[in-house]
Structures are given as structure tokens and as C-alpha cells.
Amino acid sequence: MLVFGFWTTKICNTRNCFNKIVLIALFSLTFHCNGFASIVCPDLKKILTKFDSPSRWFMLGKKCKVPAGARERLKEAIAISEAMSEHAQKQAARYDLLLPEDAGFLEGDEDEDTNTISQADIADAVDITSGSKYFNLHLSQFGPYRLDYSRTGRNLLVGGKKGHVACIDWQTKDLKCEMNVMETVNDVKWLHTEAMFAVAQKRWLYIYDSKGVELHCVKKFNDVLRMQFLPYHFLLATASATGFLQYLDVSIGKEVAAICTKMGRLDVMAQNPHNAVIHLGHPNGTVSLWSPNQKESLVKMLCHRGAVRSLVGKDKIGDTALYMVTSGLDRKLKVYDIRAFKPLHSCFLPAGASCLSLSQRGLLSAATGEIVQVYQNVLGSNPVSKPYMAHRLRGQIWGLAYCPFEDVLGIGHGEGFTSMIVPGAGEPNFDALDTNPYRSHKQRQEWEVKALLEKVQPELIGLDPGQLSKVDQASFEQRHKEQVEALGFDPLAKDKFKPKTKKKGRSSAGAIEKRKRKVAHEDQRDEIRQSVQERTEREKELKEKSNEKKLGNKSTLDRFRK
Amino acid sequence: MQNENLVQISFFNQLMLVHPRKKQNERSEASVQVSEYFVNAEGTGDKVNLSDLLGTVEKTSGASNKTKKQLRNLQSSKETLELPLNKQQTEKIQRGIAYEKTTAEVSCWKNIILQNQKAEQMVFPLNQESSGPKRVEQVVAGWKVQTPLEQEIFRLLHGSRQPVNDPVLTPVEEQSLKAMSLEEAKIRRAELQKARALQSYYEAKAKREKKIKSKKYHKVQNKAKRKDFLKQFDEMVKTNPEGALEELKKMELSRMEERMSLKHQNSGKWAKSKAIMAKYDDSARKAMQEQLQMNKDLTQKMVVPSDDEHESIEEGLETVPDFVNDPETVIDPVNPWMRGQLTHEEPEVSCVTAEEVQTAEEENEEEEIIGEFERKRKLRQADEEDLIPTEEEHVVEVSDKEEEEDEEEDVSEFNTLFRLMRSEKTREGSNQTRGGLNTAGEEDEEGLLSEGQIRVRSIEDLEVLDEVVEPRAIEEPSAPQTAAAEATSEPPHKKKREINLKEVLTKEAKAVRLPFLPTVVDEEERDEQISIIKEAFAGDDVISDFIKDKSRQEAAGRPAVVDLTLPGWGEWGGVGLKPPRWKRKRFRIKTAPPPPRQDQKLPDVIISEKRTASVASHQVSQLPFPFQNTAQFESSIRTPIGSTWNTQTVVKNMTKPKVVTKLGAIIEPMVKEDFIKSKTTSAGGKGAAIMLGENRRAKEGTKRSKKREKMTTARSNS
């Protein structure tokens, strides 16, 4: 059995080491041999992406009720589908047991803020391998640096503003390639695998392989400032200084869409991993949402009074909310519920955040000048008051990124690169079929083929990712109308209740009317009945509660009390 | 030897077949006139008419009256026979029948077809054995002979009638055991013949006797039978007590029946007529008495002699027997005066019976009363469980005693008393509730009383009531609070649609305390910064820009009014002339307003209302068959089937093919026997015996032989 990367360190009562610090840096403990990973993890794909409230996660939409006068076939179809979905949910819930890993955390002593604990202390406290995840790369020549971690979290790509590009296996500190493109580098981004990365240089967009060989120079994409890669669509979205948002399909090398946003220079960009919508921040304080299928923005929202400096999107599946965090020139940090387009809370950062990043488990890191602050529980409804962790660096911060499946935050700044330990940042359980940090060369190849086969078409990008599972209402209605015209009647209409003719004077007009009235407004009646029942139940509960309260502190003399 | 036996059996069977036994229905005397020269050649060449033949039938004594009558009717009837139906009609009828038959035949497929249609997965070929290890017997049983060589071998094997597995006897041995020798067969046949002859004689005799109309004869015979039976019964008691018990039970049953029926009660038509005659006719009187006697005899209880002799004696001692009261048996039955009391007895008896009836009624009444008492007592007890011990209970007890004392008291009286009591009690109860409420210090008494449903009787009840009542008291103060809350939450007048954007954006933001600030930001500096920012963005008012943008979007979304007015049409035209009001009103077509925008309530958001058609090509635009609305269909496809979202087993389950065929297997059409057989086997679950190949034929063979055996036995019995 091979033991890789994660392990646990529990240091309690280490007073001799630190002053009254109880530090528990609980990194995930996993023994992975390849076989185990591939046996357990295939079934966990869905479960893995969720982090909280497992019971709710497995619920897949609403159950459909069988209508009263349904045909036999319909009843069967509904019953079968319901049974199947229930089975699927149950199975998924059962397999949830196979996710044994817990996230790490950092706990301070009484009267001690965790944000005063320095990285050096943490690195000392944890084991050597974990400690080695805190390191600095002093690259003062070509800074400041942008950075990007590959999806598996193994490889790091750094790109200095002055042309220095390097990719490193950061855990083994194995330098894959290093070069100077002799041009301004605006952004760097890994493509779907570790074998390719895109570099947005002064004029064009370049694509290199992991050896540093230039593969493409995409001249259609000029003056690119920011890039985002949509992994399931194989789309590289670029935002340029000329105000163009362009999509490049890296699987076929075609430009999918080029949208002129007419919003000026686009240097703030993020993606919503939930629906692959691109968010752009603009100097007039608005954030606009884009899909490649629409020439105008899907949504435009006014977030800040000043220009938007940074934003980051986050999906939190299993909860109803999807989040977006923005920071602006007005030095505010705002958290939005992106489904309702409503701000959840905002806080004032004295220096304003220039860079933002969200970890897999929802830790927010914000770069305020030279300091990186990490906030916990940002995505709740209650506002944050103080940072969870903080780390001071030398030089302006340009890039921030959490490493997937690791409790590590990468910081690109003017003086080079810093890897910072943030306990509890990474998701401890990974899906080996999707993103396996330990995958072999062969496994990577297999994954690539499968991922390409399962590629999601860019047409499906929209605000509602579940659009595909819905009936195209407009064309459905159109078709239905045509059908009604052709047939002369509505085939889907519910036929009117026709009372049976009965004998022995029971089919008199009055009796028929009575029978008709019995079934009239059946749907409404059902609804009313349901609501009434709910209300009565609620009242009952309240009553019981109050009764319990009474009984709890009741004495015999109570009855004489007025 | 075997062959011989077989020959014998077949011979025997043939004998049976050749002389099937005719059932003798009527007794007929052999005629003397029959001669072998009966048929003569007289009238040859003439055609024999039906009427000629019928004439002779009249004379022959052998023909039954019934047939004669029928023939006579036939002769006398003038009607011609009906024409046979024409071809079309007969064909129609035949077709109808044929249709029914075929539908019946075809409809037996309906179930299996429906089942297969519904099945999530069909596996062909249909009757596949389940994979996995099987028992040896199953393997052997399932094996079929296929090659000609095998077939030949099996024919040989079965032909020799050698056992395949080892039973106790080989089939040949069994057959030989079953077979009998010729003599035995003959003897047995003779015996059977004799028995049959005897039976037929007996039957004939019985029939003849049955036809005898003499009542006396039957009476005598019945009497004799009864005597016989009694004798037998006595014997039976000794020899076969169980049988006797059975008989006794039968007698008891007959006694019960007698008691139930009005037979022998002098209540029939005959008896009434006799009663009229009884005054004058001695025999009639006798007959009536006889009938009564019969009734008495039949309704007499059987005395079980052995077990309860003592008891019966004791009973006899204690209770004076009926006949003591009876008058002495009259010597001269003819003299009415001598019978004296008997004539008086009748009214007496009737009066006694009336009394008895009355007493019985009384008894019934008493029972009823008691039942009622019990019922009411239960009711009261149920009530009393709630009650605290009060005077009422004493009252009840007293009344109970009273009841016990004079149970014969009139029911109605009691009822009135009881009713009175109840009313009293309820009044008291209500009084008590009032009192209780007063003590509890409840303020709105009337309201409670008006509720009426809750009747307080004890302290516990009171407490419960307290609980019930109190929430209201608590709720009342809370009500204004909630009202106040509502008032605060609800704006005094509805806000306009345009929420002030500035307010939204300048919402109070919480400042974050930092552990170490990069540079100490003083308040002054901060203010300075703010002012700088304000200066920097003085030109572009972000918010107003946004509002403008939004209003523009909204305006674009609104449908334009189509103006179809033609200026100058039907009126003066020219520069500067406006079309009149009515025209504008009439020819400007306003389309219905679009549905409200999604961002109607979000002041700082513009949501595009454009419909993206890109997904439409991938979407379903037609409802698949069984679904009636989109919600049903959408919910049915809401569960993803891919392995990304599901466990492996679920994916396999969800994506299993509708039809699975075994590679290389011949799929034969479904045979009727297949599904019918499967049903029966599943029901019975038998077939443990091993049968090697050709088992169907073997089974059929056994069936056939069994049938033959049955036939023979039936014949031998008849």
C-alpha cells in the first residue's frame, strides 16, 4: 500500500512549542493505493462535490404526484421513475458512508485569535510533509506573479508579469518547465490536463505544452487580460482589453463565440462553476453575467459604487444558494446569493481587496494590499467580523488560488510565490474518476477520452443548468396549438365530467347537478384541503408546545393565580 | 408370461365393452305372441306410410303411453314444419359462434402479452434456466434427447420397461401384480353379475312397493321399521356405542325439527276439518289424538340410560311427572261424559298455555329489563368514572337496591325514574361546573358555558379546562404585539416599484477588524480617501447610469403600440391636422402587456428577458406518450442516469436494455403451453421425480392408462 499526501497531525497541548496554542491541523488521512481509490471513488462522484447537509443533497427534485384519473400507463411510468429515483437517492446516501475524511481546522486557545498564528508556527507544528507545504519562491525579478493550480491540484503554473512562466509539481517541487516568453504575461491558465496551458501574452493568446513548447498562437484572441477555463465544456473564456469576451473550444480549436461586451477594458473575470456562466466586473461598479449563446449579458447587477476589483463565483451544491463574492474600489466586500441576485451581506475592508479566492470548502481569501486574509463562514447569512487567518507578504499581491484537495493557498505577489497552509480549505474526499490527484499516466489518458466523450456542448450554458431536462415550452405550446387546430380538439385537455345516466329517477336534472357539483373544482379543492390540513397541524403543534410549556412549570397553586 | 397377462386383460376389457349393461327402467312382461315368423310378405311393393306405422303403435302394448300420446299429437297437428334457416342466417350464426370461440382462445394471450409489454426487461429465449449451480436432478430432468442415436437408445430403454431410477417395483412387475388369472377374472365377473342382478331385483321390488297406495300398508311397514330400528338401536348401544350416539344425535335433530314445525300440532287443514268433525265422529277424534300422540312421542326427550340414570330418577322424584295431573285414561273413549275433564281440559290447557305464555313474556320482559339495567349501569359506570363521589352515587345505589327489590315493577315506571335521575345528575353536573369555574375565578363564564361541550366534573377536568382556557388569556396580550410587529414590518404605504438604489448601495457595511493593518489608516486619512474617490467618480454617477440603463431595457421590452390610423380618411386632411380622438382610439392597437419582468423587484439587477434558443434544439418539445403534462414528464427525467451522478449499480439498473437476447440461441415464438405451464408449476411446485427425455410422452401414456383403469372400475361397479 502506498501512502500519499494527506495525513493527520493532532497536536494537543503543545505549550512548550507555542504559547498557549492548541493547534489541530487535521489534514485528511487517507491511505490510497490506486486500486482502492478506483474501487471506492467511482460511485462517489456526485457526493464528492457536496460539502454540507448530505441528507438534502441526495434529494433530486420534487416527487410527482399521480393524478387522480390517470391512465394505467401513466401511473406505471410515474411509479417506475419514482421508484428508480428513490433507489438512486438511497444508494447515493448509502455510499456517503464511504467518505470517511474530515476537513482540517485550526483552533486557538482561549483569548487567542487564530489569525495571529503565523505560518511558520503552523509549519512547525504539523508534520514534515505538511510543513513543507508552506514555502516561498523568491522570484523578485519578473514579478508580480499570476498563478493557477491544475484541477487535480498537483501542478502549479506561475506567470510573472515580465514574461516568466513556469510549471511545477509543487508537492515534489519538481520543475516541469520554465521559460521567459519575453513579453508581458497577463494571465496563465491550465487547460483540461496538465499537459497544456494557455498564456495570455501582450498581444496574442499562446498555448504551450508542459515542456514549454509553444503549441499554438491564437491570433483571434488578442489583448487578453483574464482567462477562465470551463472544464466540462472544454472552453477557454478570455476577456480582453478591447472589451471582447471570447470562447475557445480547446477540444476542437474553434472559437465558439466572440461577444463584444461594450463595457470597456475587462480585467475582472470569474466563472460560476454551477452553470459555467462567466462573470465580468466593470469599472462602473457592475458585474455582468455572460453565456456564449447570448450577445447581451444575461444579468447585469450593480454591486459597487466604484469599479469592481475582483470577484469570485462559488457553487455550493446541496444548499439552495450559489454565491458570488465581489470587492470594489469602494473597499467593500460583498457576498451575493447569485440565484436570487441579492446581496447576503457586505463588509468594509479598510484596505479593499484586490484579489479574491474561494476554497472548495468555502474559505474566502482576500488580498488587501500586502496582506492575505482568510475568512471563514463567509457564505452564511451572518456577516464576518474577523479573519480566520492572515499572512503578511512582501510586495503587491497579484494572484490568489486555493489548491484543490489540499489545505493550501497559493499567493502570487511581487516578490515571487508563497504557498500558505490554510487548514480546512481543501475538500478531503476526491472523486477519482473526475479529478484524481494520484492518477497515473494511463488513468489520465482514460479520463481524457471519457471527458471528451462527455463534453457538454456550449449551447447548454445558461443561467439554469437544468434547462435541458425541461420541455421546451415555447415550441411545445406552438406545436400543441397547431395540433389543436388540425384535430379540432385539444388532445391533452382533461375531459369534462359527464355524469352517468341512472335509472329509477336518479338521473333527474337536480340529481345530475348534484353529482356534477361533487366533482367540481377538484384541483382547487385538493389544494384547499391540503392547506387547511397543514394549518391545522401547525396550530396543533403550537398548542402542544404551549401545553408542554404549561405543564413544565405548573404547580397545584397555579390555578389560584390570576 | 407377460404377454399372456396382457392378453387376458385386453380380453376382459373387451368382454366388458361388448356387453355394456343396460339399465332396466321398467318392468315388462314378456309377450307370448312373438314368433320368429312375425314378419310376413304381405303388402310388398307398397310404401309404408308413417300413418300406418303409427296405427300399429296404438295397438302395441309395449310402447309407453307417453310416446303414444306424442305420436297422436303429431298426427293431429296440422302445422307444417318450419323451414330451415336460410344460408346467410345460418352462416351468420356460425360466424358469431366462431367469433366467440376465437376471442376466448385469443384472449387467453392477453395477460401474458400485457405483462411482457410492461416488463422492464425481456430476456430471450423466454424459458431460460437461471444461471448458476443447479441440482443434479434438475440437470438430468432438463436434458432432452436430440440426436437420433439417443432417441433410439431411449426408445429401447423405455420399450424394455426397465426402471430408470430404482423404485420398489418395476412397471412390469406392477402390471403383473395387478393382473389376475383367467379363472379369478371369471369368478369375479360372475360375482359381479350376481350382485348386479340382485340389486336390480331389489330395486324393482322397492319400486313396486313404492307404488302401493294403501296407507295402512305403509303405516304397518313404518311401524315395523321403527321397531326394527329400536331393536337395532338397543343392540347398537351395547355393541357400538359410538354409532348409537350418532343415531341419538340424529334423533335429537329430528326432535328439534319436530319441535320447530307445526306438523302433528293439530293445526293443519286436515286437523281443523277433523276438529270440526271431532264432536260427532269418534274416529276423527282418535285420529287427532293420534297425531298429538305422535307429536308427543317425537318431541319426547331421549333418555340416555347409562350415564344419568340417578339424576333422571331424582328428577322424577322431585318434579312431579306430567301424567300425574292428567286424568286417568278413559276406559270408554266413545262416551264424552266419561271423558269428563278432557273436554274441560282444552280450555284449561289453553288458559294454562296463555298463562305460560304470559309468564314467558314476563320472563322475557324481565330479561329485557335486566339487560337494560345492565346497559344503563354500564353507561352510568362510564359516567361515574369521571365523577367525583357525590350524593348522586348514593342515589344511584339506593335506586339500584330498589330495583333489586321490586324487579317486577313496571318498566316504564323505572324508565321515567331513570330519566329523572339522569336529568338531575346533568343539572347537578352543570351546577358543579359553574361552581368550579367560580372557584377558579374564571372571568368569562358565559362564554364557557355557551361552549357547552366541556363539562367539568372533577378537579382534573378543571385543570384540563384551565389549560384549554389559558392560552386565550395569553394570546390576547400577544395579539397587539404581533399587530405592532406587523405594523412595523409592513410599510405604511406600499413602496414604489423603484426602490432607491442609493439606499441599496449605501447600506451599512460592517467593518472588519484586522489583526495587523498594512498601514495605519486614520480616520482623517480615510475621509480623505473617500473624498478622493468621490472626486474621481464625480463625473460618472454609477447609480443613475444604471437606473437609466434599466429603464431603457424595460422600455425596449414593452410592446409598441401599432398605429393604423389613416389621416384624412373620411375627414379633412392636411398638414398640422390631427386624426380625431375616436380614430386614434379605434385604430391604435395595443398588444397585451408582457409578463412582469424577472427583475421587477430587484432594483440593482437587470435580467435579460431574451429567450435563448440555443438550448431549444436539445430540449424535448413534444410530450412523450403516457405523460399528460410537462410537470409529470420533467419529474420523470429529473433523475440523471449517468455514472457521474449515480452509483454503479444504479447506473446499470437504469440503463439496462429493454430486450436481451442470448447470443447464438434460437428464439422461438412463445407457445401457449409455456405460460400456462409456468403458471401451474408455480402454483403446484411439484415435479421432483426424475424423468429422462420424452417425458411428456411418458406422462401422456400414464395418463391414458389411468383413464382406462378408471373406466374399467366404473363399469365393474355399475
PDB file of C-alpha atoms in Angstrom, chain B residues 304-423:
ATOM      1  CA  VAL B 304     -79.652 -41.600  27.994  1.00  0.00           C
ATOM      2  CA  PRO B 305     -79.915 -44.747  30.021  1.00  0.00           C
ATOM      3  CA  SER B 306     -76.445 -45.481  31.294  1.00  0.00           C
ATOM      4  CA  ASP B 307     -74.992 -42.172  32.432  1.00  0.00           C
ATOM      5  CA  ASP B 308     -77.675 -40.128  34.106  1.00  0.00           C
ATOM      6  CA  GLU B 309     -79.995 -42.758  35.500  1.00  0.00           C
ATOM      7  CA  HIS B 310     -79.765 -41.475  39.018  1.00  0.00           C
ATOM      8  CA  GLU B 311     -80.315 -37.947  38.009  1.00  0.00           C
ATOM      9  CA  SER B 312     -83.306 -38.815  35.955  1.00  0.00           C
ATOM     10  CA  ILE B 313     -84.716 -40.738  38.879  1.00  0.00           C
ATOM     11  CA  GLU B 314     -84.075 -37.863  41.166  1.00  0.00           C
ATOM     12  CA  GLU B 315     -85.630 -35.545  38.730  1.00  0.00           C
ATOM     13  CA  GLY B 316     -88.550 -37.811  38.527  1.00  0.00           C
ATOM     14  CA  LEU B 317     -88.851 -37.692  42.269  1.00  0.00           C
ATOM     15  CA  GLU B 318     -88.508 -34.041  42.562  1.00  0.00           C
ATOM     16  CA  THR B 319     -90.586 -32.849  39.730  1.00  0.00           C
ATOM     17  CA  VAL B 320     -93.902 -34.475  39.568  1.00  0.00           C
ATOM     18  CA  PRO B 321     -94.345 -36.022  36.142  1.00  0.00           C
ATOM     19  CA  ASP B 322     -96.896 -34.619  33.782  1.00  0.00           C
ATOM     20  CA  PHE B 323     -99.106 -37.621  33.702  1.00  0.00           C
ATOM     21  CA  VAL B 324     -99.910 -37.235  37.382  1.00  0.00           C
ATOM     22  CA  ASN B 325    -102.026 -34.271  36.583  1.00  0.00           C
ATOM     23  CA  ASP B 326    -103.548 -35.962  33.640  1.00  0.00           C
ATOM     24  CA  PRO B 327    -106.906 -37.595  34.068  1.00  0.00           C
ATOM     25  CA  GLU B 328    -106.972 -41.290  34.219  1.00  0.00           C
ATOM     26  CA  THR B 329    -107.074 -42.939  30.904  1.00  0.00           C
ATOM     27  CA  VAL B 330    -110.600 -43.171  29.781  1.00  0.00           C
ATOM     28  CA  ILE B 331    -111.986 -46.642  29.505  1.00  0.00           C
ATOM     29  CA  ASP B 332    -114.687 -45.764  27.151  1.00  0.00           C
ATOM     30  CA  PRO B 333    -113.408 -43.324  24.691  1.00  0.00           C
ATOM     31  CA  VAL B 334    -116.743 -43.039  22.970  1.00  0.00           C
ATOM     32  CA  ASN B 335    -118.608 -41.599  25.975  1.00  0.00           C
ATOM     33  CA  PRO B 336    -117.934 -37.914  26.131  1.00  0.00           C
ATOM     34  CA  TRP B 337    -119.235 -37.652  29.646  1.00  0.00           C
ATOM     35  CA  MET B 338    -116.866 -40.180  30.882  1.00  0.00           C
ATOM     36  CA  ARG B 339    -114.032 -38.267  29.426  1.00  0.00           C
ATOM     37  CA  GLY B 340    -115.193 -35.510  31.674  1.00  0.00           C
ATOM     38  CA  GLN B 341    -112.169 -33.435  32.176  1.00  0.00           C
ATOM     39  CA  LEU B 342    -110.747 -33.978  28.829  1.00  0.00           C
ATOM     40  CA  THR B 343    -113.276 -31.682  27.243  1.00  0.00           C
ATOM     41  CA  HIS B 344    -112.683 -29.213  30.003  1.00  0.00           C
ATOM     42  CA  GLU B 345    -109.084 -29.607  29.696  1.00  0.00           C
ATOM     43  CA  GLU B 346    -108.923 -27.995  26.403  1.00  0.00           C
ATOM     44  CA  PRO B 347    -109.905 -24.537  27.599  1.00  0.00           C
ATOM     45  CA  GLU B 348    -107.906 -25.171  30.723  1.00  0.00           C
ATOM     46  CA  VAL B 349    -104.958 -26.142  28.713  1.00  0.00           C
ATOM     47  CA  SER B 350    -105.419 -23.118  26.571  1.00  0.00           C
ATOM     48  CA  CYS B 351    -105.678 -20.926  29.608  1.00  0.00           C
ATOM     49  CA  VAL B 352    -102.633 -22.542  31.095  1.00  0.00           C
ATOM     50  CA  THR B 353    -100.767 -22.003  27.929  1.00  0.00           C
ATOM     51  CA  ALA B 354    -101.889 -18.415  27.944  1.00  0.00           C
ATOM     52  CA  GLU B 355    -100.539 -18.097  31.435  1.00  0.00           C
ATOM     53  CA  GLU B 356     -97.402 -19.803  30.406  1.00  0.00           C
ATOM     54  CA  VAL B 357     -97.086 -17.502  27.516  1.00  0.00           C
ATOM     55  CA  GLN B 358     -97.615 -14.629  29.815  1.00  0.00           C
ATOM     56  CA  THR B 359     -95.051 -15.884  32.245  1.00  0.00           C
ATOM     57  CA  ALA B 360     -92.709 -16.472  29.403  1.00  0.00           C
ATOM     58  CA  GLU B 361     -93.377 -12.994  28.253  1.00  0.00           C
ATOM     59  CA  GLU B 362     -92.823 -11.741  31.709  1.00  0.00           C
ATOM     60  CA  GLU B 363     -89.625 -13.628  31.833  1.00  0.00           C
ATOM     61  CA  ASN B 364     -88.647 -12.102  28.573  1.00  0.00           C
ATOM     62  CA  GLU B 365     -89.574  -8.750  29.878  1.00  0.00           C
ATOM     63  CA  GLU B 366     -87.572  -9.364  32.962  1.00  0.00           C
ATOM     64  CA  GLU B 367     -84.651 -10.366  30.875  1.00  0.00           C
ATOM     65  CA  GLU B 368     -85.094  -7.297  28.868  1.00  0.00           C
ATOM     66  CA  ILE B 369     -85.301  -5.193  31.936  1.00  0.00           C
ATOM     67  CA  ILE B 370     -82.221  -6.799  33.331  1.00  0.00           C
ATOM     68  CA  GLY B 371     -80.425  -6.241  30.082  1.00  0.00           C
ATOM     69  CA  GLU B 372     -81.492  -2.680  30.108  1.00  0.00           C
ATOM     70  CA  PHE B 373     -80.395  -2.292  33.658  1.00  0.00           C
ATOM     71  CA  GLU B 374     -77.034  -3.655  32.830  1.00  0.00           C
ATOM     72  CA  ARG B 375     -76.723  -1.440  29.844  1.00  0.00           C
ATOM     73  CA  LYS B 376     -77.669   1.579  31.834  1.00  0.00           C
ATOM     74  CA  ARG B 377     -75.482   0.552  34.693  1.00  0.00           C
ATOM     75  CA  LYS B 378     -72.550   0.378  32.336  1.00  0.00           C
ATOM     76  CA  LEU B 379     -73.431   3.763  30.997  1.00  0.00           C
ATOM     77  CA  ARG B 380     -73.627   5.107  34.472  1.00  0.00           C
ATOM     78  CA  GLN B 381     -70.360   3.470  35.426  1.00  0.00           C
ATOM     79  CA  ALA B 382     -68.696   5.099  32.476  1.00  0.00           C
ATOM     80  CA  ASP B 383     -70.130   8.362  33.649  1.00  0.00           C
ATOM     81  CA  GLU B 384     -69.153   7.714  37.209  1.00  0.00           C
ATOM     82  CA  GLU B 385     -65.569   7.166  36.260  1.00  0.00           C
ATOM     83  CA  ASP B 386     -65.457  10.839  35.537  1.00  0.00           C
ATOM     84  CA  LEU B 387     -67.452  11.681  38.567  1.00  0.00           C
ATOM     85  CA  ILE B 388     -66.217  12.505  41.971  1.00  0.00           C
ATOM     86  CA  PRO B 389     -68.115  10.574  44.593  1.00  0.00           C
ATOM     87  CA  THR B 390     -71.144  12.673  45.344  1.00  0.00           C
ATOM     88  CA  GLU B 391     -74.600  12.154  46.592  1.00  0.00           C
ATOM     89  CA  GLU B 392     -75.701  11.027  43.235  1.00  0.00           C
ATOM     90  CA  GLU B 393     -73.925   7.788  43.584  1.00  0.00           C
ATOM     91  CA  HIS B 394     -75.810   7.078  46.755  1.00  0.00           C
ATOM     92  CA  VAL B 395     -78.935   7.893  44.986  1.00  0.00           C
ATOM     93  CA  VAL B 396     -77.975   5.549  42.279  1.00  0.00           C
ATOM     94  CA  GLU B 397     -77.169   2.842  44.748  1.00  0.00           C
ATOM     95  CA  VAL B 398     -80.420   3.318  46.524  1.00  0.00           C
ATOM     96  CA  SER B 399     -82.223   3.158  43.291  1.00  0.00           C
ATOM     97  CA  ASP B 400     -80.291   0.034  42.477  1.00  0.00           C
ATOM     98  CA  LYS B 401     -81.471  -1.552  45.673  1.00  0.00           C
ATOM     99  CA  GLU B 402     -84.946  -0.535  44.926  1.00  0.00           C
ATOM    100  CA  GLU B 403     -84.631  -2.037  41.588  1.00  0.00           C
ATOM    101  CA  GLU B 404     -83.453  -5.250  43.049  1.00  0.00           C
ATOM    102  CA  GLU B 405     -86.311  -5.270  45.487  1.00  0.00           C
ATOM    103  CA  ASP B 406     -89.083  -4.747  43.084  1.00  0.00           C
ATOM    104  CA  GLU B 407     -87.885  -6.058  39.866  1.00  0.00           C
ATOM    105  CA  GLU B 408     -91.375  -6.816  38.756  1.00  0.00           C
ATOM    106  CA  GLU B 409     -92.113  -3.164  38.764  1.00  0.00           C
ATOM    107  CA  ASP B 410     -93.220  -1.701  35.583  1.00  0.00           C
ATOM    108  CA  VAL B 411     -90.510  -0.930  33.116  1.00  0.00           C
ATOM    109  CA  SER B 412     -91.934   2.335  32.059  1.00  0.00           C
ATOM    110  CA  GLU B 413     -92.032   3.461  35.644  1.00  0.00           C
ATOM    111  CA  PHE B 414     -88.414   2.622  36.011  1.00  0.00           C
ATOM    112  CA  ASN B 415     -87.591   4.362  32.842  1.00  0.00           C
ATOM    113  CA  THR B 416     -89.226   7.526  33.948  1.00  0.00           C
ATOM    114  CA  LEU B 417     -87.384   7.287  37.228  1.00  0.00           C
ATOM    115  CA  PHE B 418     -84.129   6.749  35.467  1.00  0.00           C
ATOM    116  CA  ARG B 419     -84.739   9.626  33.159  1.00  0.00           C
ATOM    117  CA  LEU B 420     -85.495  11.809  36.069  1.00  0.00           C
ATOM    118  CA  MET B 421     -82.289  10.748  37.698  1.00  0.00           C
ATOM    119  CA  ARG B 422     -80.271  11.463  34.626  1.00  0.00           C
ATOM    120  CA  SER B 423     -81.683  14.896  34.272  1.00  0.00           C
TER     121      SER B 423
END
